[in-house]
Amino acid sequence: MKPEHMKLLRDKRWRINNLYFITDKQGKKVRFRMTDEQIEYFDGMHTRNIILKARQLGFTTECCIIQLDAALFESAKCALIAHTLNDAKRLFREKVKYAYDNLPAEIRAANPASNDSAGELVFSKGGSVYVSTSFRGGTLRYLHVSEFGKICAKFPHKAREIVTGAFEAVATDCFVTIESTAEGRAGYFFDYSQSAERQQLAGVPLGQLDWKFFFFSWWKNKAYWLDPTDVVIPQRLTDYFNELHAKHGIVTNDGQRAWYAAKEKTLGDDMKREYPSIPVEAFQQSVEGAYYAQQLTKLYAQQRIGAIPNNSHLPVMTFWDIGVSDSTAIWFVRQVGTEYHVIDYYENSGEGLRHYMKVLKDKGYTYSEHWGPHDIDNREFGSDAKTRRELAQEGYEIDGQKYQMTFQVVPKIGINDGIEQVREILPLCVFDESKCEEGINCIENYRKEWDEKRGCWKDRPLHDWTSHGSDGFRYFAVAKSARKPATSIKMGYAR
């Protein structure tokens, strides 16, 4: 090989932009060249990277090429984790193996690879690229996790395995990248994104194990443009684009607005999740399989989740999901005219009834009624033989005085019927975003269970961290739909 060629091969950027071929969206063989967004990531790569993005920006393709190049020229051990097994097989076949097979023959001959059906290329000089849905064991120089937000949402056990297994296989000074569109306000991807964005905004220097936040919006990509001739932009979208400009300095031209309007017709409520304009939009949009996606999207759009008026002169109702060995969740609601102001939320676990009664007392609200689930009469708190309703009625000594409360029992109906009643009552609700943040996260991420074998949603809720808050809110909807008259104040000090 000529000396000038050897010099070029020592330049990683040149190799990535000149050696490798991929297929474009039309299925044609093209040389891989980094886009502006991909260059920004490549130049800014940290030891730990998190990419929140619009769809189809090609970061998984770029990371496949980066890993293949590192395995070939740096003898690095690399792994890419995909959302599903079919995705893993496709990425290996269409990205990694295709790029390797189309390298110049002399480069392949200088470092030949063996491959097997498990989705791995192993090179004679020691490097390797492994593509699957998980990784545990061994050490890695590069790890890329594709659609990590969706993995966290559909397969939380897999997400935990990735965090405790695959992440731990990467040394501190090596490289991890997780990228995804958003999938709800919960899970590792959401938590890491929020923390990384806050650190970036605060200008706090990154340590090797800190996540560096990358956000790539649709409006930064030149391809997201459509001839605006004869395209009518709805007034609500014109208002939306004007607000982006006024609040965030985001300028969009007519072609971009036309593209956005056309795309939204297809994606509907999923538009902001798939093509966010600002980071917070991505996490405020519908979650796949979520029961209340449409209702919450409308609440956000109508600004019914945020700061709420002070109506402290009005009494508060509480709605409980009571756990024995797990969490107890309590919603605090005021009826204000025809609306329900959801003013507070509390959840804890491993505590007895006395603890929760003290929480209610310390919050200082005036209470009108308390609602518990139907099993409040046949299950116990701790070892006491009395039911929880009886214990509450008898009361406890709190801060030197006897404190009592009377529960009403929510009518027992099927879960799916209760979910429908939540959908009906949500448009009447206004939420205090600060005090109810944990509870809002519960109902926003409450979803159907995913059937991995059949590849579809089951007709029942997934039992996870969202269940208790969502069950408590469902009891609120069922109790209020029953239209039972409010009772007098049923909680206070014994006289």
C-alpha positions as a Python dict, from the first residue, in 0.01 Angstrom:
ca = {
    (1, 'M'): (0, 0, 0),
    (2, 'K'): (133, 344, -90),
    (3, 'P'): (267, 567, 194),
    (4, 'E'): (5, 835, 124),
    (5, 'H'): (-268, 571, 162),
    (6, 'M'): (-117, 450, 489),
    (7, 'K'): (-124, 807, 618),
    (8, 'L'): (-492, 840, 532),
    (9, 'L'): (-573, 508, 701),
    (10, 'R'): (-427, 640, 1025),
    (11, 'D'): (-693, 915, 1025),
    (12, 'K'): (-1009, 783, 1189),
    (13, 'R'): (-1234, 1059, 1054),
    (14, 'W'): (-1109, 996, 699),
    (15, 'R'): (-1166, 621, 734),
    (16, 'I'): (-1522, 662, 857),
    (17, 'N'): (-1612, 905, 578),
    (18, 'N'): (-1441, 718, 295),
    (19, 'L'): (-1404, 344, 354),
    (20, 'Y'): (-1752, 223, 439),
    (21, 'F'): (-2064, 167, 232),
    (22, 'I'): (-2425, 149, 348),
    (23, 'T'): (-2764, 138, 175),
    (24, 'D'): (-2968, 458, 170),
    (25, 'K'): (-3343, 490, 225),
    (26, 'Q'): (-3403, 393, -138),
    (27, 'G'): (-3196, 76, -97),
    (28, 'K'): (-2904, 206, -307),
    (29, 'K'): (-2543, 139, -219),
    (30, 'V'): (-2380, 466, -109),
    (31, 'R'): (-2061, 566, 67),
    (32, 'F'): (-2121, 654, 432),
    (33, 'R'): (-2062, 1022, 499),
    (34, 'M'): (-2140, 1177, 835),
    (35, 'T'): (-2424, 1431, 847),
    (36, 'D'): (-2399, 1754, 1045),
    (37, 'E'): (-2569, 1587, 1344),
    (38, 'Q'): (-2342, 1283, 1324),
    (39, 'I'): (-2034, 1506, 1306),
    (40, 'E'): (-2151, 1693, 1617),
    (41, 'Y'): (-2175, 1364, 1806),
    (42, 'F'): (-1845, 1230, 1666),
    (43, 'D'): (-1653, 1546, 1755),
    (44, 'G'): (-1814, 1579, 2098),
    (45, 'M'): (-1807, 1214, 2203),
    (46, 'H'): (-1753, 1166, 2577),
    (47, 'T'): (-1695, 846, 2771),
    (48, 'R'): (-2069, 834, 2851),
    (49, 'N'): (-2314, 976, 2596),
    (50, 'I'): (-2691, 1003, 2585),
    (51, 'I'): (-2869, 1105, 2263),
    (52, 'L'): (-3229, 1225, 2271),
    (53, 'K'): (-3338, 1271, 1913),
    (54, 'A'): (-3594, 1293, 1640),
    (55, 'R'): (-3644, 983, 1429),
    (56, 'Q'): (-3431, 868, 1136),
    (57, 'L'): (-3117, 1072, 1200),
    (58, 'G'): (-2889, 772, 1150),
    (59, 'F'): (-2707, 753, 1483),
    (60, 'T'): (-2735, 376, 1505),
    (61, 'T'): (-2585, 349, 1155),
    (62, 'E'): (-2303, 584, 1254),
    (63, 'C'): (-2230, 388, 1572),
    (64, 'C'): (-2223, 61, 1372),
    (65, 'I'): (-1958, 216, 1146),
    (66, 'I'): (-1761, 359, 1440),
    (67, 'Q'): (-1761, 19, 1610),
    (68, 'L'): (-1663, -170, 1295),
    (69, 'D'): (-1380, 75, 1236),
    (70, 'A'): (-1258, 44, 1595),
    (71, 'A'): (-1264, -336, 1576),
    (72, 'L'): (-1071, -334, 1248),
    (73, 'F'): (-809, -68, 1317),
    (74, 'E'): (-787, -53, 1698),
    (75, 'S'): (-850, -420, 1783),
    (76, 'A'): (-1135, -296, 2003),
    (77, 'K'): (-1407, -519, 2143),
    (78, 'C'): (-1744, -360, 2066),
    (79, 'A'): (-2111, -439, 2124),
    (80, 'L'): (-2437, -294, 2001),
    (81, 'I'): (-2761, -370, 2185),
    (82, 'A'): (-3083, -342, 1985),
    (83, 'H'): (-3446, -300, 2090),
    (84, 'T'): (-3557, -644, 1966),
    (85, 'L'): (-3393, -961, 1835),
    (86, 'N'): (-3520, -888, 1483),
    (87, 'D'): (-3367, -539, 1503),
    (88, 'A'): (-3038, -691, 1619),
    (89, 'K'): (-3031, -936, 1329),
    (90, 'R'): (-3116, -659, 1081),
    (91, 'L'): (-2848, -422, 1216),
    (92, 'F'): (-2583, -690, 1200),
    (93, 'R'): (-2679, -797, 849),
    (94, 'E'): (-2757, -458, 692),
    (95, 'K'): (-2512, -231, 873),
    (96, 'V'): (-2212, -413, 1019),
    (97, 'K'): (-2175, -713, 786),
    (98, 'Y'): (-2272, -512, 476),
    (99, 'A'): (-2014, -241, 553),
    (100, 'Y'): (-1744, -503, 615),
    (101, 'D'): (-1826, -705, 301),
    (102, 'N'): (-1798, -391, 87),
    (103, 'L'): (-1458, -281, 219),
    (104, 'P'): (-1161, -284, -21),
    (105, 'A'): (-1033, -641, -54),
    (106, 'E'): (-685, -555, 69),
    (107, 'I'): (-822, -416, 397),
    (108, 'R'): (-1032, -725, 458),
    (109, 'A'): (-732, -943, 374),
    (110, 'A'): (-512, -753, 620),
    (111, 'N'): (-751, -827, 909),
    (112, 'P'): (-998, -1101, 808),
    (113, 'A'): (-1310, -1171, 1011),
    (114, 'S'): (-1502, -1478, 1097),
    (115, 'N'): (-1872, -1452, 1163),
    (116, 'D'): (-2143, -1675, 1297),
    (117, 'S'): (-2520, -1681, 1322),
    (118, 'A'): (-2508, -1516, 1663),
    (119, 'G'): (-2441, -1176, 1507),
    (120, 'E'): (-2071, -1134, 1573),
    (121, 'L'): (-1764, -1049, 1366),
    (122, 'V'): (-1436, -1157, 1522),
    (123, 'F'): (-1118, -1026, 1357),
    (124, 'S'): (-786, -1205, 1339),
    (125, 'K'): (-606, -918, 1514),
    (126, 'G'): (-831, -935, 1818),
    (127, 'G'): (-1114, -687, 1757),
    (128, 'S'): (-1481, -786, 1748),
    (129, 'V'): (-1830, -647, 1690),
    (130, 'Y'): (-2123, -814, 1865),
    (131, 'V'): (-2488, -725, 1795),
    (132, 'S'): (-2769, -863, 2013),
    (133, 'T'): (-3035, -764, 2267),
    (134, 'S'): (-2806, -789, 2571),
    (135, 'F'): (-2445, -824, 2674),
    (136, 'R'): (-2290, -963, 2991),
    (137, 'G'): (-1937, -1083, 3052),
    (138, 'G'): (-1606, -977, 2905),
    (139, 'T'): (-1485, -620, 2857),
    (140, 'L'): (-1580, -365, 2593),
    (141, 'R'): (-1422, -51, 2453),
    (142, 'Y'): (-1740, 63, 2274),
    (143, 'L'): (-2101, -6, 2371),
    (144, 'H'): (-2402, 138, 2190),
    (145, 'V'): (-2762, 85, 2303),
    (146, 'S'): (-3023, 162, 2038),
    (147, 'E'): (-3375, 278, 2134),
    (148, 'F'): (-3296, 251, 2504),
    (149, 'G'): (-3611, 447, 2590),
    (150, 'K'): (-3828, 180, 2430),
    (151, 'I'): (-3633, -96, 2604),
    (152, 'C'): (-3693, 77, 2940),
    (153, 'A'): (-4065, 106, 2862),
    (154, 'K'): (-4145, -237, 2720),
    (155, 'F'): (-3877, -453, 2881),
    (156, 'P'): (-3780, -301, 3219),
    (157, 'H'): (-3606, -625, 3321),
    (158, 'K'): (-3388, -601, 3010),
    (159, 'A'): (-3311, -238, 3083),
    (160, 'R'): (-3196, -332, 3431),
    (161, 'E'): (-2983, -613, 3286),
    (162, 'I'): (-2821, -368, 3045),
    (163, 'V'): (-2744, -121, 3326),
    (164, 'T'): (-2609, -380, 3568),
    (165, 'G'): (-2442, -602, 3309),
    (166, 'A'): (-2347, -433, 2982),
    (167, 'F'): (-2261, -93, 3133),
    (168, 'E'): (-2037, -262, 3387),
    (169, 'A'): (-1846, -434, 3104),
    (170, 'V'): (-1718, -96, 2984),
    (171, 'A'): (-1415, 51, 3160),
    (172, 'T'): (-1436, 406, 3293),
    (173, 'D'): (-1218, 548, 3014),
    (174, 'C'): (-1403, 364, 2735),
    (175, 'F'): (-1724, 461, 2554),
    (176, 'V'): (-2096, 405, 2610),
    (177, 'T'): (-2366, 568, 2398),
    (178, 'I'): (-2738, 529, 2455),
    (179, 'E'): (-2978, 681, 2203),
    (180, 'S'): (-3352, 684, 2163),
    (181, 'T'): (-3666, 874, 2093),
    (182, 'A'): (-3842, 935, 2423),
    (183, 'E'): (-4088, 692, 2575),
    (184, 'G'): (-4254, 849, 2877),
    (185, 'R'): (-4133, 1026, 3188),
    (186, 'A'): (-3989, 728, 3369),
    (187, 'G'): (-3714, 469, 3355),
    (188, 'Y'): (-3339, 486, 3314),
    (189, 'F'): (-3346, 677, 2985),
    (190, 'F'): (-3567, 953, 3124),
    (191, 'D'): (-3369, 977, 3447),
    (192, 'Y'): (-3033, 987, 3272),
    (193, 'S'): (-3158, 1244, 3019),
    (194, 'Q'): (-3296, 1474, 3286),
    (195, 'S'): (-2981, 1458, 3496),
    (196, 'A'): (-2749, 1506, 3196),
    (197, 'E'): (-2948, 1800, 3061),
    (198, 'R'): (-2951, 1971, 3401),
    (199, 'Q'): (-2575, 1926, 3432),
    (200, 'Q'): (-2525, 2068, 3084),
    (201, 'L'): (-2745, 2371, 3152),
    (202, 'A'): (-2566, 2434, 3480),
    (203, 'G'): (-2228, 2422, 3309),
    (204, 'V'): (-2095, 2164, 3553),
    (205, 'P'): (-1782, 1990, 3414),
    (206, 'L'): (-1833, 1626, 3317),
    (207, 'G'): (-1661, 1342, 3498),
    (208, 'Q'): (-1581, 1023, 3308),
    (209, 'L'): (-1891, 849, 3442),
    (210, 'D'): (-2125, 1146, 3387),
    (211, 'W'): (-2363, 1132, 3092),
    (212, 'K'): (-2311, 1396, 2824),
    (213, 'F'): (-2643, 1518, 2685),
    (214, 'F'): (-2697, 1545, 2309),
    (215, 'F'): (-3032, 1664, 2173),
    (216, 'F'): (-3106, 1658, 1800),
    (217, 'S'): (-3436, 1812, 1696),
    (218, 'W'): (-3622, 1772, 1369),
    (219, 'W'): (-3585, 2141, 1277),
    (220, 'K'): (-3204, 2113, 1269),
    (221, 'N'): (-3221, 1857, 988),
    (222, 'K'): (-3233, 1998, 635),
    (223, 'A'): (-3414, 1692, 503),
    (224, 'Y'): (-3724, 1771, 707),
    (225, 'W'): (-3866, 2018, 456),
    (226, 'L'): (-4160, 2015, 216),
    (227, 'D'): (-4264, 2247, -64),
    (228, 'P'): (-4505, 2482, 113),
    (229, 'T'): (-4704, 2560, -202),
    (230, 'D'): (-5074, 2484, -142),
    (231, 'V'): (-5003, 2355, 211),
    (232, 'V'): (-5243, 2503, 467),
    (233, 'I'): (-5094, 2533, 815),
    (234, 'P'): (-5361, 2507, 1088),
    (235, 'Q'): (-5378, 2810, 1316),
    (236, 'R'): (-5292, 2600, 1622),
    (237, 'L'): (-4962, 2497, 1455),
    (238, 'T'): (-4891, 2856, 1354),
    (239, 'D'): (-4939, 2951, 1720),
    (240, 'Y'): (-4711, 2662, 1819),
    (241, 'F'): (-4431, 2773, 1584),
    (242, 'N'): (-4468, 3134, 1701),
    (243, 'E'): (-4439, 3019, 2062),
    (244, 'L'): (-4123, 2821, 1980),
    (245, 'H'): (-3975, 3140, 1839),
    (246, 'A'): (-4086, 3364, 2124),
    (247, 'K'): (-3988, 3134, 2410),
    (248, 'H'): (-3693, 2939, 2268),
    (249, 'G'): (-3562, 3141, 1975),
    (250, 'I'): (-3639, 2858, 1730),
    (251, 'V'): (-3695, 2993, 1380),
    (252, 'T'): (-3874, 2769, 1129),
    (253, 'N'): (-3930, 2850, 763),
    (254, 'D'): (-4241, 2781, 554),
    (255, 'G'): (-4100, 2455, 416),
    (256, 'Q'): (-4025, 2321, 763),
    (257, 'R'): (-4370, 2416, 885),
    (258, 'A'): (-4528, 2246, 585),
    (259, 'W'): (-4330, 1928, 653),
    (260, 'Y'): (-4428, 1932, 1021),
    (261, 'A'): (-4796, 1982, 942),
    (262, 'A'): (-4795, 1696, 689),
    (263, 'K'): (-4611, 1462, 924),
    (264, 'E'): (-4843, 1541, 1213),
    (265, 'K'): (-5144, 1430, 1006),
    (266, 'T'): (-4997, 1079, 1009),
    (267, 'L'): (-4847, 1064, 1358),
    (268, 'G'): (-5111, 1261, 1548),
    (269, 'D'): (-5047, 1255, 1921),
    (270, 'D'): (-4711, 1082, 1869),
    (271, 'M'): (-4564, 1372, 1669),
    (272, 'K'): (-4380, 1544, 1951),
    (273, 'R'): (-4245, 1217, 2085),
    (274, 'E'): (-4107, 1116, 1746),
    (275, 'Y'): (-4005, 1466, 1631),
    (276, 'P'): (-3957, 1690, 1938),
    (277, 'S'): (-3869, 2056, 1897),
    (278, 'I'): (-3729, 2091, 2249),
    (279, 'P'): (-3626, 1817, 2496),
    (280, 'V'): (-3919, 1855, 2733),
    (281, 'E'): (-4168, 1788, 2450),
    (282, 'A'): (-4028, 1442, 2393),
    (283, 'F'): (-4117, 1330, 2744),
    (284, 'Q'): (-4463, 1488, 2760),
    (285, 'Q'): (-4605, 1286, 2477),
    (286, 'S'): (-4786, 957, 2454),
    (287, 'V'): (-4626, 630, 2560),
    (288, 'E'): (-4685, 316, 2355),
    (289, 'G'): (-4954, 105, 2518),
    (290, 'A'): (-5035, 381, 2770),
    (291, 'Y'): (-5397, 387, 2880),
    (292, 'Y'): (-5432, 764, 2920),
    (293, 'A'): (-5201, 892, 2644),
    (294, 'Q'): (-5459, 1101, 2455),
    (295, 'Q'): (-5614, 1250, 2767),
    (296, 'L'): (-5279, 1358, 2914),
    (297, 'T'): (-5159, 1499, 2583),
    (298, 'K'): (-5467, 1725, 2580),
    (299, 'L'): (-5414, 1825, 2944),
    (300, 'Y'): (-5059, 1936, 2866),
    (301, 'A'): (-5174, 2122, 2555),
    (302, 'Q'): (-5446, 2300, 2754),
    (303, 'Q'): (-5195, 2383, 3030),
    (304, 'R'): (-5404, 2199, 3287),
    (305, 'I'): (-5088, 2052, 3438),
    (306, 'G'): (-4888, 2324, 3611),
    (307, 'A'): (-4951, 2583, 3882),
    (308, 'I'): (-5311, 2588, 4008),
    (309, 'P'): (-5520, 2850, 4190),
    (310, 'N'): (-5519, 2860, 4568),
    (311, 'N'): (-5856, 2732, 4688),
    (312, 'S'): (-5749, 2651, 5043),
    (313, 'H'): (-6092, 2747, 5175),
    (314, 'L'): (-6234, 2436, 5009),
    (315, 'P'): (-6219, 2089, 5167),
    (316, 'V'): (-6004, 1807, 5033),
    (317, 'M'): (-6101, 1451, 4944),
    (318, 'T'): (-5847, 1168, 4960),
    (319, 'F'): (-5837, 850, 4753),
    (320, 'W'): (-5618, 561, 4863),
    (321, 'D'): (-5463, 250, 4719),
    (322, 'I'): (-5358, 70, 5035),
    (323, 'G'): (-5078, -185, 5025),
    (324, 'V'): (-4979, -437, 5289),
    (325, 'S'): (-4630, -545, 5185),
    (326, 'D'): (-4583, -281, 4914),
    (327, 'S'): (-4671, 80, 4840),
    (328, 'T'): (-4964, 287, 4958),
    (329, 'A'): (-5063, 578, 4734),
    (330, 'I'): (-5287, 873, 4827),
    (331, 'W'): (-5437, 1138, 4596),
    (332, 'F'): (-5561, 1472, 4737),
    (333, 'V'): (-5843, 1632, 4536),
    (334, 'R'): (-6061, 1942, 4567),
    (335, 'Q'): (-6384, 1985, 4378),
    (336, 'V'): (-6395, 2339, 4238),
    (337, 'G'): (-6720, 2396, 4056),
    (338, 'T'): (-6737, 2134, 3782),
    (339, 'E'): (-6361, 2073, 3793),
    (340, 'Y'): (-6142, 1855, 4009),
    (341, 'H'): (-5821, 2017, 4127),
    (342, 'V'): (-5569, 1743, 4200),
    (343, 'I'): (-5356, 1930, 4452),
    (344, 'D'): (-5123, 1671, 4606),
    (345, 'Y'): (-4996, 1313, 4597),
    (346, 'Y'): (-4816, 1094, 4848),
    (347, 'E'): (-4673, 743, 4816),
    (348, 'N'): (-4463, 533, 5050),
    (349, 'S'): (-4403, 170, 5140),
    (350, 'G'): (-4325, -33, 5448),
    (351, 'E'): (-4528, 194, 5677),
    (352, 'G'): (-4837, 134, 5888),
    (353, 'L'): (-5166, 320, 5884),
    (354, 'R'): (-5057, 553, 6165),
    (355, 'H'): (-4780, 691, 5940),
    (356, 'Y'): (-5023, 784, 5663),
    (357, 'M'): (-5271, 939, 5904),
    (358, 'K'): (-4989, 1158, 6038),
    (359, 'V'): (-4900, 1259, 5681),
    (360, 'L'): (-5259, 1376, 5628),
    (361, 'K'): (-5255, 1567, 5956),
    (362, 'D'): (-4921, 1733, 5881),
    (363, 'K'): (-5036, 1852, 5538),
    (364, 'G'): (-5288, 2069, 5717),
    (365, 'Y'): (-5579, 2034, 5476),
    (366, 'T'): (-5942, 2033, 5586),
    (367, 'Y'): (-6082, 1697, 5478),
    (368, 'S'): (-6435, 1613, 5370),
    (369, 'E'): (-6416, 1247, 5270),
    (370, 'H'): (-6174, 955, 5242),
    (371, 'W'): (-6209, 668, 4997),
    (372, 'G'): (-6039, 331, 5013),
    (373, 'P'): (-6045, 18, 4795),
    (374, 'H'): (-6301, -256, 4849),
    (375, 'D'): (-6044, -480, 5022),
    (376, 'I'): (-6006, -230, 5306),
    (377, 'D'): (-6248, -450, 5501),
    (378, 'N'): (-6077, -785, 5456),
    (379, 'R'): (-5703, -718, 5472),
    (380, 'E'): (-5489, -607, 5760),
    (381, 'F'): (-5214, -364, 5841),
    (382, 'G'): (-4937, -552, 6023),
    (383, 'S'): (-5029, -818, 6275),
    (384, 'D'): (-5340, -654, 6420),
    (385, 'A'): (-5646, -869, 6358),
    (386, 'K'): (-5866, -566, 6285),
    (387, 'T'): (-5932, -440, 5938),
    (388, 'R'): (-5772, -118, 5823),
    (389, 'R'): (-6109, 55, 5813),
    (390, 'E'): (-6164, -39, 6179),
    (391, 'L'): (-5815, 76, 6274),
    (392, 'A'): (-5870, 410, 6104),
    (393, 'Q'): (-6206, 454, 6276),
    (394, 'E'): (-6054, 381, 6617),
    (395, 'G'): (-5768, 618, 6540),
    (396, 'Y'): (-5418, 671, 6677),
    (397, 'E'): (-5257, 912, 6914),
    (398, 'I'): (-5066, 1161, 6702),
    (399, 'D'): (-4880, 1454, 6858),
    (400, 'G'): (-5055, 1396, 7187),
    (401, 'Q'): (-5409, 1379, 7054),
    (402, 'K'): (-5634, 1106, 6920),
    (403, 'Y'): (-5669, 1123, 6542),
    (404, 'Q'): (-5945, 932, 6360),
    (405, 'M'): (-6079, 892, 6011),
    (406, 'T'): (-6372, 722, 5844),
    (407, 'F'): (-6327, 550, 5510),
    (408, 'Q'): (-6591, 512, 5244),
    (409, 'V'): (-6546, 213, 5017),
    (410, 'V'): (-6507, 257, 4642),
    (411, 'P'): (-6759, 43, 4450),
    (412, 'K'): (-6600, -272, 4310),
    (413, 'I'): (-6600, -279, 3929),
    (414, 'G'): (-6377, -434, 3665),
    (415, 'I'): (-6035, -278, 3601),
    (416, 'N'): (-6112, -200, 3237),
    (417, 'D'): (-6439, -30, 3335),
    (418, 'G'): (-6246, 173, 3591),
    (419, 'I'): (-5991, 273, 3328),
    (420, 'E'): (-6273, 403, 3110),
    (421, 'Q'): (-6400, 613, 3399),
    (422, 'V'): (-6051, 761, 3444),
    (423, 'R'): (-6053, 857, 3075),
    (424, 'E'): (-6387, 1029, 3127),
    (425, 'I'): (-6286, 1223, 3438),
    (426, 'L'): (-5936, 1334, 3329),
    (427, 'P'): (-6066, 1618, 3104),
    (428, 'L'): (-6227, 1765, 3417),
    (429, 'C'): (-5901, 1762, 3613),
    (430, 'V'): (-5634, 2023, 3680),
    (431, 'F'): (-5305, 1904, 3834),
    (432, 'D'): (-5052, 2076, 4055),
    (433, 'E'): (-4744, 1969, 3858),
    (434, 'S'): (-4502, 2022, 4146),
    (435, 'K'): (-4685, 1841, 4425),
    (436, 'C'): (-4827, 1569, 4199),
    (437, 'E'): (-4517, 1501, 3987),
    (438, 'E'): (-4473, 1144, 4113),
    (439, 'G'): (-4841, 1063, 4072),
    (440, 'I'): (-4861, 1219, 3724),
    (441, 'N'): (-4566, 1003, 3622),
    (442, 'C'): (-4760, 699, 3741),
    (443, 'I'): (-5075, 762, 3540),
    (444, 'E'): (-4877, 888, 3239),
    (445, 'N'): (-4673, 567, 3223),
    (446, 'Y'): (-4951, 325, 3323),
    (447, 'R'): (-4971, 86, 3031),
    (448, 'K'): (-5077, -250, 2903),
    (449, 'E'): (-4848, -545, 2954),
    (450, 'W'): (-4642, -634, 2646),
    (451, 'D'): (-4666, -992, 2517),
    (452, 'E'): (-4314, -1055, 2391),
    (453, 'K'): (-4397, -1390, 2232),
    (454, 'R'): (-4696, -1268, 2034),
    (455, 'G'): (-4559, -919, 1972),
    (456, 'C'): (-4871, -735, 2091),
    (457, 'W'): (-5021, -568, 2395),
    (458, 'K'): (-5212, -782, 2646),
    (459, 'D'): (-5555, -672, 2762),
    (460, 'R'): (-5437, -608, 3115),
    (461, 'P'): (-5216, -353, 3291),
    (462, 'L'): (-4847, -411, 3352),
    (463, 'H'): (-4789, -439, 3728),
    (464, 'D'): (-4495, -216, 3806),
    (465, 'W'): (-4406, 106, 3992),
    (466, 'T'): (-4696, 286, 3823),
    (467, 'S'): (-4964, 52, 3956),
    (468, 'H'): (-5036, 194, 4301),
    (469, 'G'): (-5064, 557, 4194),
    (470, 'S'): (-5274, 458, 3894),
    (471, 'D'): (-5500, 234, 4103),
    (472, 'G'): (-5554, 514, 4354),
    (473, 'F'): (-5650, 753, 4075),
    (474, 'R'): (-5883, 493, 3929),
    (475, 'Y'): (-6058, 469, 4268),
    (476, 'F'): (-6105, 848, 4255),
    (477, 'A'): (-6268, 821, 3911),
    (478, 'V'): (-6495, 533, 4017),
    (479, 'A'): (-6597, 702, 4343),
    (480, 'K'): (-6687, 1030, 4175),
    (481, 'S'): (-6866, 867, 3883),
    (482, 'A'): (-7092, 699, 4140),
    (483, 'R'): (-7217, 1053, 4219),
    (484, 'K'): (-7256, 976, 4587),
    (485, 'P'): (-7328, 1281, 4803),
    (486, 'A'): (-7035, 1421, 4995),
    (487, 'T'): (-7034, 1347, 5367),
    (488, 'S'): (-6942, 1580, 5648),
    (489, 'I'): (-6583, 1603, 5766),
    (490, 'K'): (-6483, 1256, 5880),
    (491, 'M'): (-6130, 1310, 6004),
    (492, 'G'): (-6014, 1502, 6306),
    (493, 'Y'): (-5926, 1499, 6670),
    (494, 'A'): (-6139, 1299, 6909),
    (495, 'R'): (-6312, 1529, 7156),
}
